[in-house]
mmCIF file of C-alpha atoms and ligand atoms in Angstrom:
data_model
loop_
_atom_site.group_PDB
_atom_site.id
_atom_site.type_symbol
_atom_site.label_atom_id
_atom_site.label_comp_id
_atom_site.label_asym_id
_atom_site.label_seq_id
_atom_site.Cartn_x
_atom_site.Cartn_y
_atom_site.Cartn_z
ATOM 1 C CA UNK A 25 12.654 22.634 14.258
ATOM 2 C CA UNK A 26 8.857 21.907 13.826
ATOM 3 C CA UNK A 27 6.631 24.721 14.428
ATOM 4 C CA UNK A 28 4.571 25.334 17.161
ATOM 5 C CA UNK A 29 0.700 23.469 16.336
ATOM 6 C CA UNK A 30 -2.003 25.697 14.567
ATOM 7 C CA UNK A 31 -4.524 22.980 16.256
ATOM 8 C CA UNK A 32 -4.300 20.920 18.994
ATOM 9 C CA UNK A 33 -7.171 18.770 19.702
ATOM 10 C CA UNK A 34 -7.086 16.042 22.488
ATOM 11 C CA UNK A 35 -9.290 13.707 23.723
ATOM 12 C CA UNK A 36 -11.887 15.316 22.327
ATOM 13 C CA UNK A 37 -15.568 13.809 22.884
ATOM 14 C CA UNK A 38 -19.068 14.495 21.612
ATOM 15 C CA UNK A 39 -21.787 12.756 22.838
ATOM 16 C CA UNK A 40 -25.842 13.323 21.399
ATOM 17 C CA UNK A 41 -28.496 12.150 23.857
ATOM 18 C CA UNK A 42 -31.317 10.007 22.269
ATOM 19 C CA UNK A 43 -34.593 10.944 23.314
ATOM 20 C CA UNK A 44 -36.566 8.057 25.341
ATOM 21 C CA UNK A 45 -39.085 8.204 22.344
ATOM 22 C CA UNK A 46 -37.137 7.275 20.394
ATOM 23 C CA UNK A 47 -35.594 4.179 22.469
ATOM 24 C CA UNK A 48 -33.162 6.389 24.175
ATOM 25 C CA UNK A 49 -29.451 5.981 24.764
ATOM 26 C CA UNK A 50 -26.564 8.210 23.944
ATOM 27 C CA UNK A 51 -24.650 8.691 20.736
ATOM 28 C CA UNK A 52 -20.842 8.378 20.702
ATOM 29 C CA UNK A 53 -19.799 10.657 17.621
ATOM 30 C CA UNK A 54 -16.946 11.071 18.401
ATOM 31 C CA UNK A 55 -14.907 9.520 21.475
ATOM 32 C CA UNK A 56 -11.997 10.703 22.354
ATOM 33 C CA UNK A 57 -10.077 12.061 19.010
ATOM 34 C CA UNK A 58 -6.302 13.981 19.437
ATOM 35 C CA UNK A 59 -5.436 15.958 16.551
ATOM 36 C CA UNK A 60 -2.730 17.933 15.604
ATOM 37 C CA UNK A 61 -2.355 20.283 12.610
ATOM 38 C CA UNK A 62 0.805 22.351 12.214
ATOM 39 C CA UNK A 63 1.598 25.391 9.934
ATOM 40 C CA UNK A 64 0.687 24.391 6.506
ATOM 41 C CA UNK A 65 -0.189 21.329 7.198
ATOM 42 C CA UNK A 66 -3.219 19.744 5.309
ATOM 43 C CA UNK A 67 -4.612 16.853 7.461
ATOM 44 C CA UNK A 68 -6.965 14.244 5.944
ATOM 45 C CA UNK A 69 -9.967 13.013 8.082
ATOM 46 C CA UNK A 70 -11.121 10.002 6.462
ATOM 47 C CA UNK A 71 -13.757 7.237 7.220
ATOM 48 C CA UNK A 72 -16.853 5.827 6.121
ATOM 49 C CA UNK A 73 -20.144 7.950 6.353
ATOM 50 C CA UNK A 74 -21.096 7.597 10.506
ATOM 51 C CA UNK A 75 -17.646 7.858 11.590
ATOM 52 C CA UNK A 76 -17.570 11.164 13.086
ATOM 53 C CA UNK A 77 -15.641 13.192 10.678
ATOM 54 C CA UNK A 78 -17.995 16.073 10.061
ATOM 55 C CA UNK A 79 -19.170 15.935 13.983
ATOM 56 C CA UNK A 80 -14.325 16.817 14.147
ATOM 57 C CA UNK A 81 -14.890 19.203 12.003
ATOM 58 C CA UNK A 82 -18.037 21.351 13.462
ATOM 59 C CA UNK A 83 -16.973 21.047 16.718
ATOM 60 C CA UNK A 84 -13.352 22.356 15.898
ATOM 61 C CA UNK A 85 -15.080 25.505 15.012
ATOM 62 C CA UNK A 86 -17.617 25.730 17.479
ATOM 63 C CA UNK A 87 -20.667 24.851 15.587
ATOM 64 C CA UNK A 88 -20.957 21.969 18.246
ATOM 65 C CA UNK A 89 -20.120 22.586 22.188
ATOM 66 C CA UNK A 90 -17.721 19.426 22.956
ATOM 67 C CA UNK A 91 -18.685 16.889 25.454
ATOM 68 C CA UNK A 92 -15.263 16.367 26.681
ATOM 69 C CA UNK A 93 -11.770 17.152 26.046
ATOM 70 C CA UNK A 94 -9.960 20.049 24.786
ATOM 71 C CA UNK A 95 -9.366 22.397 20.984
ATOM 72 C CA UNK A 96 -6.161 24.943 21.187
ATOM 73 C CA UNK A 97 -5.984 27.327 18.380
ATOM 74 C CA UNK A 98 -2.593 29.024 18.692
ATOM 75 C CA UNK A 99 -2.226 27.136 21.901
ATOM 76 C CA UNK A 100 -5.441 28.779 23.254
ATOM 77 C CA UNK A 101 -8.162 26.639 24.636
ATOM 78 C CA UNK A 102 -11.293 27.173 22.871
ATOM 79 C CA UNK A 103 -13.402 24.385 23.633
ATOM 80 C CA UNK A 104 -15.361 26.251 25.750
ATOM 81 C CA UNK A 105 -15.278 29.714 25.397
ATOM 82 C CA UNK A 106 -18.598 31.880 25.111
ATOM 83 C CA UNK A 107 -19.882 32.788 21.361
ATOM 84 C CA UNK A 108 -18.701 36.520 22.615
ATOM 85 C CA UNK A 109 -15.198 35.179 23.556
ATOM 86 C CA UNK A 110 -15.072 33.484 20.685
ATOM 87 C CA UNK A 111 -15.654 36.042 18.098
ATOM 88 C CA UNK A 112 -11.961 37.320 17.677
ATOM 89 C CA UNK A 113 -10.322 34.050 16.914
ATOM 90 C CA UNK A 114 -13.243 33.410 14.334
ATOM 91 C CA UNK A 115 -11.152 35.330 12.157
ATOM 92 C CA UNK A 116 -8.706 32.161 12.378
ATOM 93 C CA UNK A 117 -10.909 29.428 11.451
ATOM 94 C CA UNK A 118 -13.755 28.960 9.054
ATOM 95 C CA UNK A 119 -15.133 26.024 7.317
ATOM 96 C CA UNK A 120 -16.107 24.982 3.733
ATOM 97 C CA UNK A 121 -19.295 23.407 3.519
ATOM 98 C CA UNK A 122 -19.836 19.803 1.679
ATOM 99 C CA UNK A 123 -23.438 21.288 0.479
ATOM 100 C CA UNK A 124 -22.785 24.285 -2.154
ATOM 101 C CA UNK A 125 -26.877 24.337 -2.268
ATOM 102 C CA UNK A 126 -27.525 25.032 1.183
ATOM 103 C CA UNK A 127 -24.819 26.811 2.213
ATOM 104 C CA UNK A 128 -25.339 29.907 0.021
ATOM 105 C CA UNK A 129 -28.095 32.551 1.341
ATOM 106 C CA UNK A 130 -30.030 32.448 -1.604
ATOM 107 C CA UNK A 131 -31.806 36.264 -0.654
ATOM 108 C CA UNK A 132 -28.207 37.325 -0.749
ATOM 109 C CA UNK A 133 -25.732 38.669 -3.471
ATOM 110 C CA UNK A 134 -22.729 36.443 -4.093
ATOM 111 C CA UNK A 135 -21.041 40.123 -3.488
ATOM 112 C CA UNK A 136 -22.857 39.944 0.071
ATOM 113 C CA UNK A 137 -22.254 36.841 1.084
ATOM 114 C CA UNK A 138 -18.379 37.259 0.103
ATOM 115 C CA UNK A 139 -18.354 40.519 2.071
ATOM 116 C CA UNK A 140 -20.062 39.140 5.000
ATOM 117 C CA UNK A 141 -17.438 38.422 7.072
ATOM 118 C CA UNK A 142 -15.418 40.927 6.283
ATOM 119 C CA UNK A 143 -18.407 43.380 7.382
ATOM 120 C CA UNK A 144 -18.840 41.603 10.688
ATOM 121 C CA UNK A 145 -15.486 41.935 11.488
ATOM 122 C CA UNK A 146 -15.413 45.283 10.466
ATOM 123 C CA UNK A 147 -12.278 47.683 9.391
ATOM 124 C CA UNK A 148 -13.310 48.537 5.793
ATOM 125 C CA UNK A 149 -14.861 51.294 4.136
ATOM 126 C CA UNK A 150 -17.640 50.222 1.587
ATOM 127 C CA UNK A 151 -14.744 51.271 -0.976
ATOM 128 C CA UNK A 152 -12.064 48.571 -0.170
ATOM 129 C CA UNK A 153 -14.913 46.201 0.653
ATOM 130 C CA UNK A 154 -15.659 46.405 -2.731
ATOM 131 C CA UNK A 155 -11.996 45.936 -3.916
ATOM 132 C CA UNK A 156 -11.531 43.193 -1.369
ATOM 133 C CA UNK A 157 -14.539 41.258 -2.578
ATOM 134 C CA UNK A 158 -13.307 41.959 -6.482
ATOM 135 C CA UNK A 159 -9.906 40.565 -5.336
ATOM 136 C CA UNK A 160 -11.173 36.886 -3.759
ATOM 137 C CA UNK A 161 -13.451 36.438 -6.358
ATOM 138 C CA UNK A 162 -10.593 36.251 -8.717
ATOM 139 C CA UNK A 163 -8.562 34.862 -6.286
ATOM 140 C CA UNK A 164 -11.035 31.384 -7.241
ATOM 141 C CA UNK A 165 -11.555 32.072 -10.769
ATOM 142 C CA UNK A 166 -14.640 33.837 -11.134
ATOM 143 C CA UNK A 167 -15.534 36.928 -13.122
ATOM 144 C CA UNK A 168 -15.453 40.128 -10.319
ATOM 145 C CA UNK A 169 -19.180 40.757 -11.898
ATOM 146 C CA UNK A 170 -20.692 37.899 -10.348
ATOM 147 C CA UNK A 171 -20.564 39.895 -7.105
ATOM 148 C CA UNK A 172 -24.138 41.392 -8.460
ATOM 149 C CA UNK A 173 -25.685 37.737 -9.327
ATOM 150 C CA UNK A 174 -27.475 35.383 -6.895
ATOM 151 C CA UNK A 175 -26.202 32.269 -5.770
ATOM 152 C CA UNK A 176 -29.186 30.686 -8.450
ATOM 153 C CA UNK A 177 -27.953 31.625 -11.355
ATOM 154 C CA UNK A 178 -24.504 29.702 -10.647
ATOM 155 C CA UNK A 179 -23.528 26.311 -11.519
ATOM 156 C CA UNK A 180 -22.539 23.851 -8.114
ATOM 157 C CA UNK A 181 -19.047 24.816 -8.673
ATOM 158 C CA UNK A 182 -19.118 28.161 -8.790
ATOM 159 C CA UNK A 183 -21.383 27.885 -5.482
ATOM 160 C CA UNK A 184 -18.080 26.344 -3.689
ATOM 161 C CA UNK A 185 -15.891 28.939 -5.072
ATOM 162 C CA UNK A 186 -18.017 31.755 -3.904
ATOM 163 C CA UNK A 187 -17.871 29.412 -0.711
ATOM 164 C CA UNK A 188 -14.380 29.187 -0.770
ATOM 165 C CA UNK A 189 -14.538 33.459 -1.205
ATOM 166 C CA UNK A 190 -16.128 33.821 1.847
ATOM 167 C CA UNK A 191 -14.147 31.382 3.890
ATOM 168 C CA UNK A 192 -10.843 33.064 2.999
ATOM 169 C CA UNK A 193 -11.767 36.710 3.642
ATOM 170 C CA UNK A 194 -10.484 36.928 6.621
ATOM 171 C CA UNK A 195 -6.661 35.103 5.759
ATOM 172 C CA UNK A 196 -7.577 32.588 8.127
ATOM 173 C CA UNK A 197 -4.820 29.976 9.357
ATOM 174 C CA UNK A 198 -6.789 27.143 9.433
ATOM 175 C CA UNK A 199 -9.378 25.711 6.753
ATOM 176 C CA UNK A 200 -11.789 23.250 7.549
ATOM 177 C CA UNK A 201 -13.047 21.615 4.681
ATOM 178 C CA UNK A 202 -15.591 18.896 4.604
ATOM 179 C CA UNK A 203 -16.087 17.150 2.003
ATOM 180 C CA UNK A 204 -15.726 20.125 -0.354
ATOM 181 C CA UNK A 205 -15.878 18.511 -3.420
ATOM 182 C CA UNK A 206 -18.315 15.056 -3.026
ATOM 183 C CA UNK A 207 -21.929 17.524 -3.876
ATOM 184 C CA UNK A 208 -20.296 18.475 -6.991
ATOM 185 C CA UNK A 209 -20.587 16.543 -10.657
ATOM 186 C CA UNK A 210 -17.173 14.904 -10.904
ATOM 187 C CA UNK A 211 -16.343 16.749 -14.165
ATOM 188 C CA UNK A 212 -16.074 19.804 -11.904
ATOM 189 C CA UNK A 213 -14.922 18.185 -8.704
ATOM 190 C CA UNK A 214 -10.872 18.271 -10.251
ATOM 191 C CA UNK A 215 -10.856 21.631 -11.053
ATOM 192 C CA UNK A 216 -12.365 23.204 -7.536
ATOM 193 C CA UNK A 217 -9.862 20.428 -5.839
ATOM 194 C CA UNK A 218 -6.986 22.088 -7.821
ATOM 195 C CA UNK A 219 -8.103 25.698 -6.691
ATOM 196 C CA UNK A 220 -8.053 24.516 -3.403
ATOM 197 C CA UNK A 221 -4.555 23.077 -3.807
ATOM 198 C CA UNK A 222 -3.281 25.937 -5.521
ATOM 199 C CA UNK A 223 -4.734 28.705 -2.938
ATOM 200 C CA UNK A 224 -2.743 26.684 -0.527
ATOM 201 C CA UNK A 225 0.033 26.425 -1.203
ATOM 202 C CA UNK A 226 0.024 30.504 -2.190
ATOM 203 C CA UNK A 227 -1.524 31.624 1.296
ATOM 204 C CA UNK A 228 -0.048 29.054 3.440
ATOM 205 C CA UNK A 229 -3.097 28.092 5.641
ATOM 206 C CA UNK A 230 -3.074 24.663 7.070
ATOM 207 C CA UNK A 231 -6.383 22.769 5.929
ATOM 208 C CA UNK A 232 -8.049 19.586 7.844
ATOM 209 C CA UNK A 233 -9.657 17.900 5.035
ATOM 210 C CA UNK A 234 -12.549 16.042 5.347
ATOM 211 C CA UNK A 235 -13.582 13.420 2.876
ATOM 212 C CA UNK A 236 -14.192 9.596 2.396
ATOM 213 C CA UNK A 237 -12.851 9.790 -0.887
ATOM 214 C CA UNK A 238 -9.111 8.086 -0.472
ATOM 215 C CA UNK A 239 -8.324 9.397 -3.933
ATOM 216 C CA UNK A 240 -8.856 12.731 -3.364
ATOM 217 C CA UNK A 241 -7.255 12.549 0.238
ATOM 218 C CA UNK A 242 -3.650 11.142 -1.167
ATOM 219 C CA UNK A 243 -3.827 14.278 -3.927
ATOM 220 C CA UNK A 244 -4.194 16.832 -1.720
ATOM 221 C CA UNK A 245 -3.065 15.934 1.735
ATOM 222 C CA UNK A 246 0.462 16.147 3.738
ATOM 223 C CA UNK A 247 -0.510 13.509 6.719
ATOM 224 C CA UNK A 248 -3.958 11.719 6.982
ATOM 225 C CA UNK A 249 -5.694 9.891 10.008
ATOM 226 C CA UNK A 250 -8.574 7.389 9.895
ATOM 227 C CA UNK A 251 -11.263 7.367 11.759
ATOM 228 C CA UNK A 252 -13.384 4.423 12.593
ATOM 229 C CA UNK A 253 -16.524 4.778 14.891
ATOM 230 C CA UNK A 254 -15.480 7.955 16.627
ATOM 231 C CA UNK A 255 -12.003 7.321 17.185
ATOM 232 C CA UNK A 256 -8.572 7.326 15.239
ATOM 233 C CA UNK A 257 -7.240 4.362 14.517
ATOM 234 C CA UNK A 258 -4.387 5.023 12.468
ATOM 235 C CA UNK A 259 -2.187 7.974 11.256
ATOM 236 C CA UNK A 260 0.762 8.971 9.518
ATOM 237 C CA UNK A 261 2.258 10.745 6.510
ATOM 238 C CA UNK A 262 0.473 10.254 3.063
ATOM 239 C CA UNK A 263 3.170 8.101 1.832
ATOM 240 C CA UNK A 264 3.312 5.489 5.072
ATOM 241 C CA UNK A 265 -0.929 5.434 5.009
ATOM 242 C CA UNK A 266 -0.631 4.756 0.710
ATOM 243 C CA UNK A 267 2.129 2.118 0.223
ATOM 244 C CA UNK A 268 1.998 0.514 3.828
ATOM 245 C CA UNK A 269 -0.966 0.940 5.599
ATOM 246 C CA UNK A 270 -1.179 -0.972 8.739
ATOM 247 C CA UNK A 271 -4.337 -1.430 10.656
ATOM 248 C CA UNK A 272 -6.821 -4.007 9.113
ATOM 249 C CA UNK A 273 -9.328 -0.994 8.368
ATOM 250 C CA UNK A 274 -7.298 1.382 6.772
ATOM 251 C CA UNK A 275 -5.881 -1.672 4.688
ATOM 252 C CA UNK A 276 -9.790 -2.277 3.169
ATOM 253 C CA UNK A 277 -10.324 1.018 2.620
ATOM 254 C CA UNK A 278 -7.273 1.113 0.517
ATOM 255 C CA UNK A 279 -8.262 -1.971 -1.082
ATOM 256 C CA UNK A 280 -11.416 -0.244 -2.544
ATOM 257 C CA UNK A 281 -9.651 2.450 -4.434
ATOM 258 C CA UNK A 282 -9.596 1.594 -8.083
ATOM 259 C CA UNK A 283 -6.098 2.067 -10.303
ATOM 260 C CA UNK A 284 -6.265 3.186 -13.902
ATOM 261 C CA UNK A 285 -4.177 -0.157 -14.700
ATOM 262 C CA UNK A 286 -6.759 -2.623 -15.675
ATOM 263 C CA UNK A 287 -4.079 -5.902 -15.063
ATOM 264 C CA UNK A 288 -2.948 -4.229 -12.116
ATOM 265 C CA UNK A 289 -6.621 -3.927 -10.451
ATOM 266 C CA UNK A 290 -7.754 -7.330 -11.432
ATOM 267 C CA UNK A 291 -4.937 -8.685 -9.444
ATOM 268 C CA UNK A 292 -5.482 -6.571 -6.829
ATOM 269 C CA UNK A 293 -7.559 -8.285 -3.491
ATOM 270 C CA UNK A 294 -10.471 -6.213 -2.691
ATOM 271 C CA UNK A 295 -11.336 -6.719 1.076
ATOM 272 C CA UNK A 296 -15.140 -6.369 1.764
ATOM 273 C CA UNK A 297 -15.897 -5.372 5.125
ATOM 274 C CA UNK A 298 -18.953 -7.595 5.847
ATOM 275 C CA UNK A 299 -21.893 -5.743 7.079
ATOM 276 C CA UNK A 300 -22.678 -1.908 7.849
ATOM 277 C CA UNK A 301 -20.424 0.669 10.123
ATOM 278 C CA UNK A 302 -22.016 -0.157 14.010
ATOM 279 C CA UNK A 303 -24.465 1.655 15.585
ATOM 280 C CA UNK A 304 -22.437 3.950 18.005
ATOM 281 C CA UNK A 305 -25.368 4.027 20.189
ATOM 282 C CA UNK A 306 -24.447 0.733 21.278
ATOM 283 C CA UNK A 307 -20.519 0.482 19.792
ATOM 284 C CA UNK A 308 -18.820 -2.851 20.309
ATOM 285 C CA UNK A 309 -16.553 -3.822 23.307
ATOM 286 C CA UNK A 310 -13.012 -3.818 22.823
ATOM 287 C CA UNK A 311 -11.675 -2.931 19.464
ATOM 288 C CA UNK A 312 -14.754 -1.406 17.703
ATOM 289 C CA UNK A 313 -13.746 -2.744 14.807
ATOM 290 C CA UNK A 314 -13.828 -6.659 15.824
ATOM 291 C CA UNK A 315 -17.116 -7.296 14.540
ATOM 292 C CA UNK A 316 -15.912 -6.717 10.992
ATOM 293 C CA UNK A 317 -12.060 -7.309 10.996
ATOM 294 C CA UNK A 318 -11.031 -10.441 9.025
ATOM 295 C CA UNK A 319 -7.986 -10.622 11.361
ATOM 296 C CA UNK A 320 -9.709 -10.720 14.659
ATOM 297 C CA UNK A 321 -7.945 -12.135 17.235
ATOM 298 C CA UNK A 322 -11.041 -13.237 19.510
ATOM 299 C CA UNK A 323 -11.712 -12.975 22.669
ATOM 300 C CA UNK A 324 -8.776 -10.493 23.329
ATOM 301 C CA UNK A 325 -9.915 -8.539 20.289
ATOM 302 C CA UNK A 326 -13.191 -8.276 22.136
ATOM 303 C CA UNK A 327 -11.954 -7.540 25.570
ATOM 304 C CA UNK A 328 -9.561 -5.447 25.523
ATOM 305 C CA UNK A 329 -9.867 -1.343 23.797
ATOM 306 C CA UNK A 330 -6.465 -0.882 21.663
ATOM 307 C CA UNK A 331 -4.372 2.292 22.528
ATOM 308 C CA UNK A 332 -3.456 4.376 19.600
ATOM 309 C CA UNK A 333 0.532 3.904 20.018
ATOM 310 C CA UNK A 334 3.349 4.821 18.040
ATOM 311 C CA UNK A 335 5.415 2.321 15.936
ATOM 312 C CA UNK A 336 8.327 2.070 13.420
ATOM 313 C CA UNK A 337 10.247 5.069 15.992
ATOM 314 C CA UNK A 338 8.373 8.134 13.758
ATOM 315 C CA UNK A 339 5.146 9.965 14.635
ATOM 316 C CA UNK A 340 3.140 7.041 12.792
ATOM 317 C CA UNK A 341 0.413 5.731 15.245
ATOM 318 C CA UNK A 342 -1.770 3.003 14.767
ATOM 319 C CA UNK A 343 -4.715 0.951 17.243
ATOM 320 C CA UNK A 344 -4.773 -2.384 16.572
ATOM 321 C CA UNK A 345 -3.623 -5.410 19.051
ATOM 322 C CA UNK A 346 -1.481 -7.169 15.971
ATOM 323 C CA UNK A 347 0.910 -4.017 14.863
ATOM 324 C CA UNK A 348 4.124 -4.614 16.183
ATOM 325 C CA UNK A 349 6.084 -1.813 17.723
ATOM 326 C CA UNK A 350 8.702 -2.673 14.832
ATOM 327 C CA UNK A 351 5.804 -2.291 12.038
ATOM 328 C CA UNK A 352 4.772 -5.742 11.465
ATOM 329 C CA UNK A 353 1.288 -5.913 10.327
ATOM 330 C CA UNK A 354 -1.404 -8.944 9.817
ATOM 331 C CA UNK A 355 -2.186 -9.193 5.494
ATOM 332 C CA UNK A 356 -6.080 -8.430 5.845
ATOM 333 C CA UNK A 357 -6.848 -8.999 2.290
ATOM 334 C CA UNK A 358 -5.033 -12.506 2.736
ATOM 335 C CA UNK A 359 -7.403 -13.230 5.844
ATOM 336 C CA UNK A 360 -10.541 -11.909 3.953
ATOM 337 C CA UNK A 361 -9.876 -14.028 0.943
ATOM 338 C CA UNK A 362 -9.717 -17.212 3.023
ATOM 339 C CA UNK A 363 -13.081 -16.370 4.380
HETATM 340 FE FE1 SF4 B 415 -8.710 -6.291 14.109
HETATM 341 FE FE2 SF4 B 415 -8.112 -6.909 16.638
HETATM 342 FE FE3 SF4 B 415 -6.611 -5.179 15.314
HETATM 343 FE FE4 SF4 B 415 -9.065 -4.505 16.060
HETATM 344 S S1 SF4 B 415 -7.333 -4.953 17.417
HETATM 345 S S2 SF4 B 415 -8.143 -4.128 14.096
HETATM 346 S S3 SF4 B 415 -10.134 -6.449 15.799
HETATM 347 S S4 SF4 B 415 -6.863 -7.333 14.839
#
């Protein structure tokens, strides 16, 4: 029996306004995104930079009011509750920052900003605050005397462990993590990914993961979806999105992930998407994607918006007009070498 959804996001929509001055218009983040994340469940949000990912992420915990559409945590609606209403189920959901830099009060102690939460959700004496703090700082590998340095004298990935500290104080059931590791040198990036992966799996919280990195989506993730211009257009377990994906985008994306088999990637067909992500200001008609996909089938490709539908009888889902409901898919990397 599958268990009951941790977070259940539908249709959800969020819409920036462009001031006149500055040619005005509306923004199209994110346009109508469902999302479902059960218990212990990491999700991977991928996409190129502009595709709405973070915009998912902050508005899943409330940093953003949604324009439309609904978030459940626990199967209650959120989307619009008041900051007051919405202070108990904070305990449920916090976020890693991308930005270990920024998202550190530098005037604070790293045993401050650990405690933080724990303080504003009150319960513990300054005694087990202390041992609490002591506790998920080696929880993520650091020394329990950092609590008395500042977030200056650390290296970037100590930053996102003390990060990690504070988002975890509270046992929360759902992580959001965007792009936790992509601020950090790489030489570190392995080990915080690992500490992730290993805190994980030993407290059970289910974990949308934010990244464009592919690589680091297929090593830590359980299912991923793919966002392209606001909107998913395909999803599925790790395995189906790695050895089969389907739609045309997800297939380039793939394409651009290098394997440590030099014979292997020189055969391999790169597909380069020809010009930038578009401006969702003004996004294209139909597919979004048309004005880039080297199997565009024009002018229905154009005309008409693809539903995200299931195929292959699982929970796989995919947008595009040329998936068949039996999994067939067009070769993009064929079609983009011909061009
Ligand atoms: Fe390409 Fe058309 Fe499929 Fe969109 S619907 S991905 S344009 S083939």
């Amino acid at each position: 029996m599958t268990s009951p959804p941790v977070l259940e996001v539908r249709g959800l929509k969020k819409h920036f306004p462009v001031p006149r001055s500055r040619g005005g218009g509306t923004v199209h983040a994110v346009d109508g995104v469902d999302v479902t994340i059960r218990a212990g469940e990491v999700l991977g949000l991928v996409g190129e930079s502009g595709s709405g990912k973070s915009t998912v992420g902050k508005c899943v915990v409330r940093l953003l009011e949604p324009t439309g559409g609904t978030i459940a945590l626990h199967g209650r609606d959120i989307s619009h509750l008041s900051q007051r209403e919405l202070r108990p189920m904070r305990r449920q959901v916090h976020m890693v920052f991308q930005d270990p830099y920024s998202s550190l009060d530098p005037r604070q102690s790293i045993g401050d900003i650990v405690a933080e939460p724990l303080r504003m959700h009150g319960g513990l004496g300054s005694r087990e605050l202390g041992k609490k703090v002591e506790s998920l700082l080696d929880k993520v590998g650091l020394a329990t005397g950092m609590r008395y340095r500042y977030p200056h004298e650390l290296s970037g990935g100590q930053r996102q462990r003390v990060g990690l500290a504070r988002s975890l104080s509270l046992d929360p059931s759902l992580l959001i993590a965007d792009e936790p590791v992509s601020a950090l040198d790489v030489s570190v990036q392995a080990s915080v990914l690992n500490l992730l992966m290993d805190l994980q799996e030993d407290l059970g919280f289910s974990c949308l993961f934010i990244a464009h990195d592919l690589a680091t989506v297929e090593l830590v993730c359980n299912r991923v979806a793919v966002l392209y211009l606001g909107r998913i257009v395909e999803e599925g377990t790790r395995e189906e999105i790695f050895t089969s994906p389907k739609h045309p985008y997800t297939q380039s994306l793939l394409s651009a992930i290098a394997v440590p088999d030099p014979p292997l990637q020189r055969r391999r067909e790169r597909i380069i998407l020809t010009g930038d992500i578009p401006s969702p200001i003004d996004p294209p008609s139909g597919c979004t994607f048309h004005t880039r996909c080297p199997v565009a089938d024009l002018p229905r490709c154009a005309d008409e918006v693809p539903i995200l539908r299931p195929i292959e009888a699982s929970a796989r889902q995919v947008s595009c007009h040329l998936v068949g409901a039996d999994g067939t898919a067009p070769d993009a990397a064929k079609a983009a070498a011909r061009i």
